[in-house]
Coordinates of C-alpha atoms in Angstrom, one line a residue:
M18 CA 2.3 166.4 111.6
S19 CA -1.3 167.0 110.6
L20 CA -3.4 165.7 107.7
F21 CA -5.8 168.3 106.3
K22 CA -8.6 167.0 104.0
H23 CA -10.5 169.2 101.5
D24 CA -12.3 168.7 98.2
V25 CA -10.0 171.1 96.5
V26 CA -6.6 172.5 97.5
I27 CA -5.3 175.5 95.6
V28 CA -1.5 176.3 96.0
G29 CA -0.9 180.0 95.5
A30 CA -3.0 183.0 96.5
G31 CA -2.5 185.4 93.6
L32 CA -5.2 186.3 91.2
A33 CA -5.5 183.0 89.5
G34 CA -5.7 181.0 92.7
L35 CA -8.2 183.5 94.3
R36 CA -10.4 183.5 91.2
A37 CA -10.6 179.7 91.2
A38 CA -11.4 179.8 94.9
V39 CA -14.2 182.3 94.4
E40 CA -15.7 180.0 91.8
L41 CA -15.6 177.1 94.2
A42 CA -16.6 178.8 97.4
G43 CA -19.9 177.7 98.8
R44 CA -20.1 174.9 96.3
C45 CA -17.5 172.6 97.8
D46 CA -14.8 172.5 100.5
V47 CA -11.9 174.6 99.1
A48 CA -8.7 175.6 100.7
V49 CA -5.9 178.0 99.5
V50 CA -2.3 177.2 100.6
S51 CA 0.2 180.0 100.3
K52 CA 3.8 180.6 101.4
L53 CA 2.8 184.3 101.9
H54 CA -0.1 186.1 103.3
P55 CA -2.4 186.2 100.2
L56 CA -2.3 190.0 100.0
R57 CA 1.5 189.8 99.6
S58 CA 1.2 187.7 96.4
H59 CA 3.0 189.2 93.4
T60 CA -0.3 190.0 91.5
G61 CA -0.4 193.1 93.8
A62 CA 2.6 194.5 91.8
A63 CA 0.7 194.5 88.5
Q64 CA 0.3 198.2 87.6
G65 CA -1.0 199.1 84.2
G66 CA -4.3 197.4 83.5
I67 CA -6.3 194.5 82.4
C68 CA -7.6 194.4 78.8
A69 CA -11.0 193.8 77.2
A70 CA -12.6 195.0 74.0
L71 CA -15.3 197.0 75.9
G72 CA -15.2 199.9 73.4
N73 CA -15.9 202.4 76.2
E74 CA -13.6 205.1 74.8
E75 CA -13.5 204.1 71.1
E76 CA -14.7 201.3 68.8
D77 CA -13.1 198.0 69.6
F78 CA -13.9 194.3 68.9
T79 CA -12.8 191.0 70.5
L80 CA -11.5 189.8 67.1
W81 CA -9.1 192.7 67.0
H82 CA -7.9 191.8 70.5
A83 CA -7.4 188.2 69.3
Y84 CA -5.5 189.3 66.3
D85 CA -3.1 191.5 68.4
T86 CA -2.6 188.6 70.9
V87 CA -1.8 186.1 68.1
K88 CA 0.6 188.6 66.4
G89 CA 2.1 189.6 69.7
S90 CA 2.8 186.0 70.5
D91 CA 4.9 185.8 67.3
Y92 CA 2.3 183.3 66.2
L93 CA 3.3 180.7 68.8
G94 CA 0.2 181.2 70.9
D95 CA -2.5 178.5 70.8
Q96 CA -5.3 180.2 68.9
D97 CA -8.2 178.2 70.4
A98 CA -7.2 179.4 73.9
I99 CA -6.6 183.0 72.6
E100 CA -10.1 183.1 71.1
I101 CA -11.6 181.9 74.4
M102 CA -9.7 184.5 76.4
C103 CA -10.5 187.5 74.2
N104 CA -14.2 186.6 73.8
D105 CA -14.5 186.2 77.5
A106 CA -12.7 189.4 78.4
P107 CA -15.6 191.8 78.4
R108 CA -17.7 189.5 80.6
A109 CA -14.8 188.9 83.0
I110 CA -14.1 192.7 83.4
I111 CA -17.8 193.5 84.2
E112 CA -17.9 190.6 86.6
M113 CA -14.8 192.0 88.4
E114 CA -16.4 195.4 88.5
H115 CA -19.5 193.8 90.1
Y116 CA -17.3 192.1 92.7
G117 CA -16.1 195.5 93.7
V118 CA -13.0 196.5 91.7
P119 CA -12.7 200.3 91.7
F120 CA -11.7 200.9 88.1
S121 CA -10.8 204.4 87.0
R122 CA -13.7 206.1 85.2
T123 CA -14.5 208.2 82.1
P124 CA -16.4 211.5 82.6
E125 CA -19.6 209.5 81.7
G126 CA -18.9 207.0 84.5
K127 CA -17.8 204.1 82.3
I128 CA -14.7 202.0 83.0
A129 CA -11.7 204.1 81.7
Q130 CA -9.4 202.5 79.1
R131 CA -6.0 203.5 77.8
P132 CA -3.7 202.4 75.0
F133 CA -1.1 199.7 75.7
G134 CA 1.8 198.1 73.8
G135 CA 0.7 196.0 70.8
H136 CA -3.0 196.6 71.2
T137 CA -4.5 198.1 67.9
K138 CA -7.7 198.7 66.0
N139 CA -8.7 197.2 62.7
F140 CA -5.9 194.6 62.6
G141 CA -2.9 196.8 63.2
E142 CA -4.1 200.1 61.9
A143 CA -3.3 202.3 65.0
P144 CA -3.2 202.0 68.8
V145 CA -6.5 201.4 70.6
R146 CA -7.8 202.1 74.1
R147 CA -8.3 198.6 75.5
A148 CA -6.6 198.5 78.9
C149 CA -9.0 198.9 81.8
Y150 CA -7.2 200.3 84.8
A151 CA -7.3 201.5 88.4
A152 CA -4.7 204.3 88.3
D153 CA -1.4 202.3 88.3
R154 CA -2.5 199.8 91.0
T155 CA -4.7 197.5 88.9
G156 CA -3.4 194.2 90.1
H157 CA -3.5 195.4 93.7
V158 CA -7.2 196.3 93.7
C159 CA -8.2 193.2 91.8
M160 CA -6.4 190.9 94.3
H161 CA -7.8 192.7 97.3
T162 CA -11.3 192.4 95.8
L163 CA -11.1 188.7 95.2
Y164 CA -9.6 188.1 98.6
E165 CA -12.6 189.9 100.2
Q166 CA -14.9 187.7 98.2
C167 CA -13.1 184.6 99.5
I168 CA -13.4 185.8 103.1
K169 CA -17.1 186.6 102.5
Y170 CA -17.7 183.0 101.4
N171 CA -15.5 181.3 104.1
V172 CA -12.7 180.0 101.9
R173 CA -10.1 178.3 104.2
F174 CA -6.6 179.9 104.0
Y175 CA -3.4 178.3 105.1
D176 CA -1.0 181.2 105.2
E177 CA 2.7 180.8 105.4
Y178 CA 2.7 177.1 104.4
Q179 CA 5.3 176.3 101.7
V180 CA 4.4 173.4 99.5
L181 CA 7.4 171.1 98.8
D182 CA 5.9 168.1 97.1
L183 CA 2.9 166.6 95.4
C184 CA 1.2 163.4 96.4
E185 CA 0.4 160.7 93.8
T186 CA -1.6 157.5 94.3
E187 CA -2.4 155.1 91.5
G188 CA -1.3 157.7 88.9
V189 CA -3.6 160.4 90.3
I190 CA -2.5 163.6 92.0
C191 CA -4.3 163.5 95.4
G192 CA -2.5 165.9 97.7
A193 CA 0.5 168.0 98.6
V194 CA 3.0 168.2 101.4
A195 CA 3.7 171.6 103.0
Y196 CA 6.2 173.0 105.5
E197 CA 4.5 175.3 108.0
I198 CA 6.8 178.3 108.3
R199 CA 5.7 179.4 111.7
T200 CA 6.3 176.1 113.5
G201 CA 8.7 174.1 111.2
E202 CA 6.3 171.2 111.1
V203 CA 5.5 169.3 107.9
H204 CA 1.9 168.5 107.0
A205 CA 0.0 166.6 104.3
F206 CA -3.0 167.9 102.4
N207 CA -5.4 165.3 100.9
A208 CA -7.8 166.5 98.2
K209 CA -9.8 165.3 95.2
A210 CA -8.3 168.1 93.1
I211 CA -5.0 170.0 93.4
M212 CA -4.4 173.3 91.6
F213 CA -1.0 175.0 91.2
A214 CA -1.2 178.8 90.9
T215 CA 2.4 179.4 92.1
G216 CA 3.3 182.3 89.9
G217 CA 6.4 183.2 87.9
Y218 CA 10.2 182.7 88.4
G219 CA 12.0 185.9 87.7
R220 CA 14.3 185.7 90.7
A221 CA 16.7 183.6 88.7
W222 CA 17.9 186.8 87.0
K223 CA 19.8 189.6 88.7
T224 CA 17.6 192.4 87.4
T225 CA 14.0 191.6 87.8
S226 CA 10.6 193.1 88.6
N227 CA 9.6 190.0 90.4
A228 CA 9.1 189.7 94.1
H229 CA 11.6 187.7 96.2
A230 CA 9.0 184.9 96.5
N231 CA 8.9 184.2 92.8
T232 CA 11.3 181.3 92.8
G233 CA 9.5 178.9 90.5
D234 CA 8.6 176.4 93.3
G235 CA 5.6 174.9 91.5
L236 CA 7.5 174.3 88.3
S237 CA 10.4 172.5 90.0
I238 CA 8.0 170.3 91.9
V239 CA 6.3 169.3 88.7
L240 CA 9.6 168.5 87.1
R241 CA 10.6 166.4 90.1
K242 CA 7.4 164.4 89.7
G243 CA 8.3 163.4 86.2
M244 CA 6.0 165.8 84.4
P245 CA 7.1 168.3 81.7
L246 CA 7.2 172.1 81.3
E247 CA 6.3 173.9 78.1
D248 CA 8.0 176.7 76.2
M249 CA 10.5 177.5 78.9
E250 CA 12.8 179.4 76.5
F251 CA 10.4 182.3 76.4
V252 CA 11.1 184.7 79.2
Q253 CA 9.9 188.3 78.8
F254 CA 12.1 191.3 79.7
H255 CA 9.9 194.4 80.3
P256 CA 11.6 197.4 78.7
T257 CA 11.1 199.9 81.5
G258 CA 12.5 198.8 84.8
L259 CA 14.1 201.4 87.0
Y260 CA 17.8 201.6 86.2
R261 CA 19.9 199.0 88.1
L262 CA 17.0 198.1 90.3
G263 CA 14.5 196.5 87.9
I264 CA 11.5 197.9 89.8
L265 CA 8.7 198.1 87.2
V266 CA 7.6 201.3 85.5
T267 CA 4.3 200.3 84.0
E268 CA 3.6 200.3 80.3
G269 CA 0.7 202.5 81.3
A270 CA 3.2 205.4 81.5
R271 CA 3.7 205.1 77.8
G272 CA 0.0 204.5 77.3
E273 CA -0.5 207.9 78.9
G274 CA 1.9 209.5 76.5
G275 CA 5.4 208.8 77.9
V276 CA 8.2 208.4 75.3
L277 CA 11.6 206.7 75.3
R278 CA 14.6 208.8 74.4
N279 CA 18.3 208.1 73.8
A280 CA 21.3 210.2 74.6
N281 CA 20.6 212.4 71.7
G282 CA 17.1 213.1 72.9
E283 CA 15.6 211.2 70.0
R284 CA 12.4 209.3 70.3
F285 CA 14.1 206.3 68.8
M286 CA 11.1 204.0 68.6
E287 CA 9.8 206.1 65.7
R288 CA 12.6 204.5 63.6
Y289 CA 11.7 200.9 64.5
A290 CA 7.9 200.9 64.9
P291 CA 6.6 203.9 63.0
T292 CA 2.9 203.1 63.4
V293 CA 2.7 202.4 67.2
K294 CA 6.1 203.9 68.2
D295 CA 6.6 203.5 72.0
L296 CA 3.5 201.3 72.2
A297 CA 5.2 198.4 70.3
P298 CA 5.2 195.0 72.1
R299 CA 7.7 194.5 74.9
D300 CA 10.0 192.1 73.2
I301 CA 10.5 194.5 70.3
I302 CA 11.1 197.6 72.5
S303 CA 13.6 195.8 74.8
R304 CA 15.7 194.6 71.8
Y305 CA 15.8 198.1 70.3
M306 CA 16.7 199.6 73.6
Y307 CA 19.7 197.3 73.8
Q308 CA 20.5 198.2 70.2
E309 CA 20.5 201.9 71.0
I310 CA 22.8 201.3 73.9
A311 CA 25.1 199.0 71.9
E312 CA 25.5 201.6 69.2
G313 CA 26.6 204.2 71.7
R314 CA 23.4 206.1 72.3
G315 CA 22.9 205.1 75.9
L316 CA 23.0 207.6 78.8
G317 CA 24.9 207.8 82.1
P318 CA 28.5 207.3 83.0
K319 CA 28.4 203.8 81.6
K320 CA 26.0 204.7 78.7
D321 CA 23.9 201.7 79.7
Y322 CA 20.4 203.0 79.9
V323 CA 17.8 205.1 78.1
E324 CA 15.2 207.5 79.5
L325 CA 11.4 207.4 79.8
D326 CA 10.2 211.0 79.4
L327 CA 7.0 212.0 81.1
T328 CA 7.9 215.7 81.5
H329 CA 5.4 216.8 78.8
L330 CA 2.5 215.3 80.8
S331 CA 0.5 217.4 83.2
L332 CA 1.2 217.2 86.9
K333 CA -2.5 216.2 87.4
Q334 CA -2.1 213.4 84.8
I335 CA 0.9 212.0 86.6
E336 CA -0.6 212.3 90.1
T337 CA -3.9 210.8 89.2
K338 CA -3.0 208.1 86.7
L339 CA 0.6 207.2 87.6
P340 CA 0.9 208.0 91.3
E341 CA 2.8 204.8 92.2
I342 CA 5.3 205.3 89.4
S343 CA 6.0 208.8 90.4
T344 CA 6.6 207.7 94.0
F345 CA 8.9 204.9 93.0
A346 CA 11.0 207.2 90.8
K347 CA 11.3 209.8 93.6
I348 CA 12.1 207.3 96.4
Y349 CA 14.5 204.9 94.6
L350 CA 16.2 207.2 92.0
G351 CA 15.6 210.7 93.4
V352 CA 13.9 211.7 90.1
D353 CA 10.7 213.7 89.9
P354 CA 9.2 212.4 86.7
S355 CA 7.2 215.7 86.2
K356 CA 10.5 217.5 85.9
N357 CA 13.1 215.0 84.7
P358 CA 13.1 211.8 82.6
I359 CA 13.3 208.4 84.4
P360 CA 16.4 206.2 83.7
V361 CA 15.2 202.8 82.6
Q362 CA 16.6 199.5 81.3
P363 CA 15.0 196.1 80.5
T364 CA 14.1 193.9 83.5
C365 CA 13.2 190.2 83.7
H366 CA 9.4 190.4 84.1
Y367 CA 7.2 187.5 82.9
A368 CA 7.3 183.8 82.1
M369 CA 5.4 182.7 79.0
G370 CA 6.3 179.1 79.6
G371 CA 5.3 176.8 82.5
I372 CA 3.1 173.8 83.4
P373 CA 1.3 172.7 80.2
T374 CA -2.5 172.8 80.5
D375 CA -5.7 172.7 78.4
I376 CA -8.2 175.5 78.2
N377 CA -9.8 174.3 81.5
G378 CA -6.5 174.2 83.5
R379 CA -6.1 170.5 83.4
V380 CA -2.4 169.6 83.4
F381 CA -0.8 167.6 80.5
S382 CA 1.7 164.9 81.4
D383 CA 3.2 164.6 77.9
E384 CA 3.5 166.1 74.4
K385 CA 0.4 164.1 73.3
N386 CA -1.8 166.2 75.7
T387 CA -2.5 163.3 78.1
I388 CA -4.4 164.6 81.1
K389 CA -2.8 164.2 84.6
T390 CA -5.9 163.2 86.6
G391 CA -6.5 165.3 89.8
F392 CA -4.1 168.1 88.8
W393 CA -4.9 171.7 87.5
S394 CA -2.8 174.8 87.0
A395 CA -3.5 178.4 86.0
G396 CA -1.8 181.8 85.9
E397 CA 1.8 182.5 85.3
A398 CA 2.9 179.1 86.5
A399 CA 0.8 177.5 83.8
C400 CA 1.2 177.5 80.0
V401 CA -2.2 177.3 78.3
S402 CA -0.2 179.3 75.7
V403 CA -2.3 182.3 75.1
H404 CA 1.0 184.3 75.2
G405 CA 3.1 182.1 73.0
A406 CA 6.6 183.6 72.5
N407 CA 5.7 187.1 73.9
R408 CA 2.9 188.4 76.1
L409 CA 1.1 191.6 75.4
G410 CA 0.8 194.0 78.3
T411 CA -2.5 193.7 80.3
N412 CA -3.1 190.1 79.0
S413 CA -1.6 188.7 82.1
L414 CA -4.3 189.8 84.6
L415 CA -6.9 188.7 82.0
D416 CA -5.3 185.3 81.7
L417 CA -5.5 184.9 85.5
I418 CA -9.1 185.7 85.9
V419 CA -10.4 183.9 82.7
F420 CA -8.4 180.7 83.2
G421 CA -8.6 180.8 87.0
R422 CA -12.4 180.8 86.7
R423 CA -12.4 178.0 84.0
A424 CA -10.1 175.8 86.2
G425 CA -12.4 176.4 89.2
K426 CA -15.5 175.4 87.1
D427 CA -13.7 172.3 85.9
M428 CA -12.5 171.2 89.3
L429 CA -16.0 171.6 90.7
D430 CA -17.4 169.3 88.0
F431 CA -14.6 166.8 88.8
V432 CA -15.2 167.0 92.6
Q433 CA -19.0 166.5 92.2
Q434 CA -18.4 163.4 90.0
T435 CA -15.7 161.9 92.3
K436 CA -16.7 159.8 95.3
G437 CA -14.2 159.7 98.2
W438 CA -10.5 160.6 98.4
L439 CA -7.5 158.5 97.3
P440 CA -5.1 158.3 100.3
V441 CA -1.8 160.1 100.2
P442 CA 1.2 157.8 100.2
S443 CA 2.2 156.7 103.7
D444 CA 5.8 158.0 103.2
A445 CA 4.8 161.4 101.7
V446 CA 5.6 163.4 104.8
S447 CA 8.7 161.4 105.8
K448 CA 10.4 161.9 102.5
V449 CA 10.0 165.7 102.8
E450 CA 11.2 165.6 106.4
A451 CA 14.3 163.6 105.4
R452 CA 15.1 166.2 102.7
I453 CA 14.7 169.0 105.2
N454 CA 16.9 167.2 107.8
D455 CA 19.5 166.5 105.2
T456 CA 19.7 170.2 104.3
L457 CA 19.8 171.3 107.9
S458 CA 22.5 168.7 108.9
R459 CA 25.2 170.1 106.6
T460 CA 28.1 171.8 108.5
N461 CA 30.5 172.5 105.6
G462 CA 29.7 174.2 102.4
E463 CA 29.0 177.5 100.7
F464 CA 26.6 180.2 101.8
I465 CA 23.3 180.2 100.1
G466 CA 23.5 183.8 99.0
V467 CA 26.8 183.4 97.2
V468 CA 25.5 180.6 95.0
R469 CA 22.2 182.4 94.3
S470 CA 24.0 185.5 93.4
D471 CA 26.3 183.6 91.0
L472 CA 23.2 182.0 89.4
Q473 CA 21.5 185.4 88.9
E474 CA 24.7 187.0 87.5
M475 CA 25.1 184.1 85.1
M476 CA 21.5 184.1 83.9
M477 CA 21.6 187.9 83.4
E478 CA 24.8 187.7 81.4
N479 CA 24.0 184.7 79.2
V480 CA 20.3 184.1 79.1
S481 CA 18.9 187.7 78.8
V482 CA 17.3 189.7 76.0
F483 CA 19.9 188.6 73.5
R484 CA 21.3 185.0 73.5
S485 CA 23.6 183.0 71.3
G486 CA 24.9 179.5 71.0
E487 CA 28.1 180.7 72.6
T488 CA 26.5 182.3 75.7
L489 CA 23.9 179.5 76.1
S490 CA 26.6 176.8 75.9
K491 CA 28.5 178.7 78.5
A492 CA 25.4 178.8 80.7
S493 CA 24.7 175.1 80.1
K494 CA 28.1 174.2 81.6
E495 CA 27.9 176.7 84.4
I496 CA 24.4 175.6 85.5
K497 CA 25.6 172.1 86.1
R498 CA 28.3 173.4 88.4
L499 CA 25.8 175.6 90.2
K500 CA 23.5 172.5 90.7
E501 CA 26.3 170.7 92.3
R502 CA 27.2 173.7 94.5
S503 CA 23.5 174.1 95.5
S504 CA 23.4 170.6 96.9
K505 CA 26.1 171.5 99.4
V506 CA 25.0 174.9 100.7
I507 CA 24.9 175.3 104.5
V508 CA 21.9 176.5 106.5
Q509 CA 23.2 178.6 109.4
D510 CA 19.9 178.7 111.2
K511 CA 19.2 175.3 112.7
G512 CA 15.9 176.3 114.4
K513 CA 12.4 175.4 113.5
E514 CA 10.3 178.5 113.7
Y515 CA 10.4 181.0 110.8
N516 CA 13.6 179.4 109.4
T517 CA 13.8 181.5 106.2
D518 CA 17.5 180.4 105.8
L519 CA 16.2 176.8 105.2
L520 CA 13.6 178.1 102.8
D521 CA 16.2 180.0 100.9
A522 CA 18.2 176.8 100.4
L523 CA 15.2 174.9 99.2
E524 CA 14.2 177.7 96.8
L525 CA 17.7 177.8 95.4
E526 CA 17.3 174.2 94.3
Y527 CA 14.1 175.2 92.6
L528 CA 15.7 178.2 90.9
I529 CA 18.4 176.0 89.4
D530 CA 15.9 173.3 88.3
F531 CA 13.9 175.5 86.0
S532 CA 16.9 177.5 84.9
I533 CA 18.3 174.3 83.4
T534 CA 15.1 174.0 81.3
V535 CA 15.3 177.7 80.2
I536 CA 18.9 177.3 79.1
E537 CA 18.6 174.0 77.3
T538 CA 15.4 174.8 75.4
A539 CA 16.8 178.2 74.4
L540 CA 20.0 176.4 73.2
A541 CA 17.8 174.0 71.1
R542 CA 15.6 176.7 69.5
E543 CA 17.7 178.0 66.7
E544 CA 15.7 181.0 65.6
T545 CA 14.6 184.4 66.9
R546 CA 10.9 184.4 68.0
G547 CA 9.3 186.8 70.4
A548 CA 11.2 187.1 73.7
H549 CA 13.7 184.5 72.5
A550 CA 16.3 186.5 70.4
R551 CA 19.3 184.6 69.1
D552 CA 22.2 186.7 67.7
D553 CA 23.4 183.7 65.7
F554 CA 19.9 182.9 64.3
P555 CA 18.3 186.4 63.8
K556 CA 15.3 185.3 61.8
R557 CA 12.1 183.5 62.7
N558 CA 12.0 180.0 61.2
D559 CA 8.4 178.9 60.9
E560 CA 9.3 175.9 58.8
Q561 CA 11.3 174.2 61.5
W562 CA 10.2 176.0 64.7
M563 CA 6.5 176.7 64.6
K564 CA 6.1 174.3 67.6
H565 CA 6.0 174.2 71.4
S566 CA 8.9 172.8 73.3
M567 CA 8.2 170.2 76.0
C568 CA 11.0 169.3 78.4
W569 CA 11.6 166.8 81.2
L570 CA 14.4 167.0 83.8
D571 CA 16.1 164.0 85.4
D572 CA 18.0 163.9 88.8
S573 CA 21.3 164.5 87.1
G574 CA 20.2 167.8 85.5
D575 CA 19.9 166.4 82.0
I576 CA 16.7 167.2 80.0
E577 CA 14.6 165.3 77.5
L578 CA 13.2 167.5 74.8
K579 CA 10.1 166.9 72.7
F580 CA 7.8 169.1 70.7
K581 CA 4.1 169.5 69.9
S582 CA 2.2 171.5 67.3
V583 CA 0.7 175.0 67.7
N584 CA -3.1 175.3 67.5
M585 CA -3.9 177.5 64.5
K586 CA -7.7 177.5 64.7
L587 CA -8.2 181.2 63.8
A588 CA -5.7 181.0 60.9
E589 CA -7.7 178.1 59.4
E590 CA -10.8 180.3 59.4
D591 CA -9.3 183.7 58.6
D592 CA -6.2 184.4 56.5
R593 CA -5.4 187.5 58.6
F594 CA -4.3 185.2 61.4
K595 CA -1.8 183.3 59.4
P596 CA 1.9 183.8 60.3
K597 CA 3.6 186.8 58.7
E598 CA 6.4 189.2 59.6
R599 CA 5.7 191.3 62.7
K600 CA 5.6 194.9 61.8
Y601 CA 4.3 197.8 63.9

């Protein structure tokens, strides 16, 4: 065991964690702890773009961007945070360009922009070009650029260290405990400030665009420390995942002119969103895709998918602006998108809910917005609630760099005002070691993969695009059985070095922890809003449900549910931001 001491420890090396690290580098002693090599973080899979009202290709304003984000969130997004993000977007994009991000360019040499779902001009009048992009590898190049900046300024990285617990002394978060994957040793990190940027949790569903590492570790650790999660019922399904596989086909494909077609060859989104058509928000398109399939207009032997048609685009357009998508379709489905449409179906993609924070990344410990001293979070693991009930495409990367930077600035202020370090508890490491030894010592039980597969099947069947009281009640009963089964799985590999079997067992527990909160908050919310679609409550109910859910989890798997109000700052100043029916 070793004790590592730093001013700031950031857990997670995706774009939010790296942006915070860049902000701190050279100003204090900062370390980044990641269970992966940083360049394998899931940010690298983000394809389509990052939005800002630059107006490079047509007139655009930050107020229009804010309106689209509020409307896209189905009015559950906190409007003070949305205003900050949209106003800061142009500065943030130019800053990323100066760091070295190789954005695609217009003929005049400006940053190129393309349309994206739910982004409009003049408060919903028509689609607008707002998504800045680097072909279809935008997240990849952004992440590489910030990693290079971190290396330039000597940020300390601890690669392949999996954080398993937080350390708390006198009510203050003062460290973390991590398992070193290479050696099997457990170490403690002592810091003045801890930040969780641990990403999303899509691996709880069978069909997902998420990487295998997206198991919700940070969220489960927060729950186990007695802190709440916010808005966990809102999980976004991206409409265009490769059929059966879930590998993402970027929304940028539709931004470049791709259209969705049913078995009759109809461009069916013209019926449901006549203004923006295939560039409607993701929650809306996913629901209507399922409706087309349910009404018998799906394709294939099982009539269970629709097609994304790019065949009318030029080969040059596909090869220069969508090269990765073209490669994916050819490799995984044997489809050349320049000649044949791509079979697609909705795939679990993004978590709107997470660790509750303020606009500077400081974590809340309750529904009254009490700050948990020493603890910050940003990125998909966090819920500053700029996305509300549904995230607009390209707002994810923007969220990462805007609030990653703000968290970095706030942690720097805190570190500079804080003298000395609170010690980590003397039993912090031994508790984690005991948990690991208990898991390794089991000789009878189920295999990890069997229980995980059953969880993913159950979540896909009952907690997907459409939910109901019946399916959610079924899931509520089943998840308790899965929790019991997960506590008895056997780890076949008893070794210490690179024991991924052990890590799978620990991650399975995390998957089940946050899945409980998703199921129970979804069961409680008796309305349809954004990505949360209830068959038995098909209408949005602002009178009863214009509020954020906050949930706590106890050791037995029961949750405590409370609520807090939505910030309506912009609506109080401008009637156009007041809740109304979402039409596109």
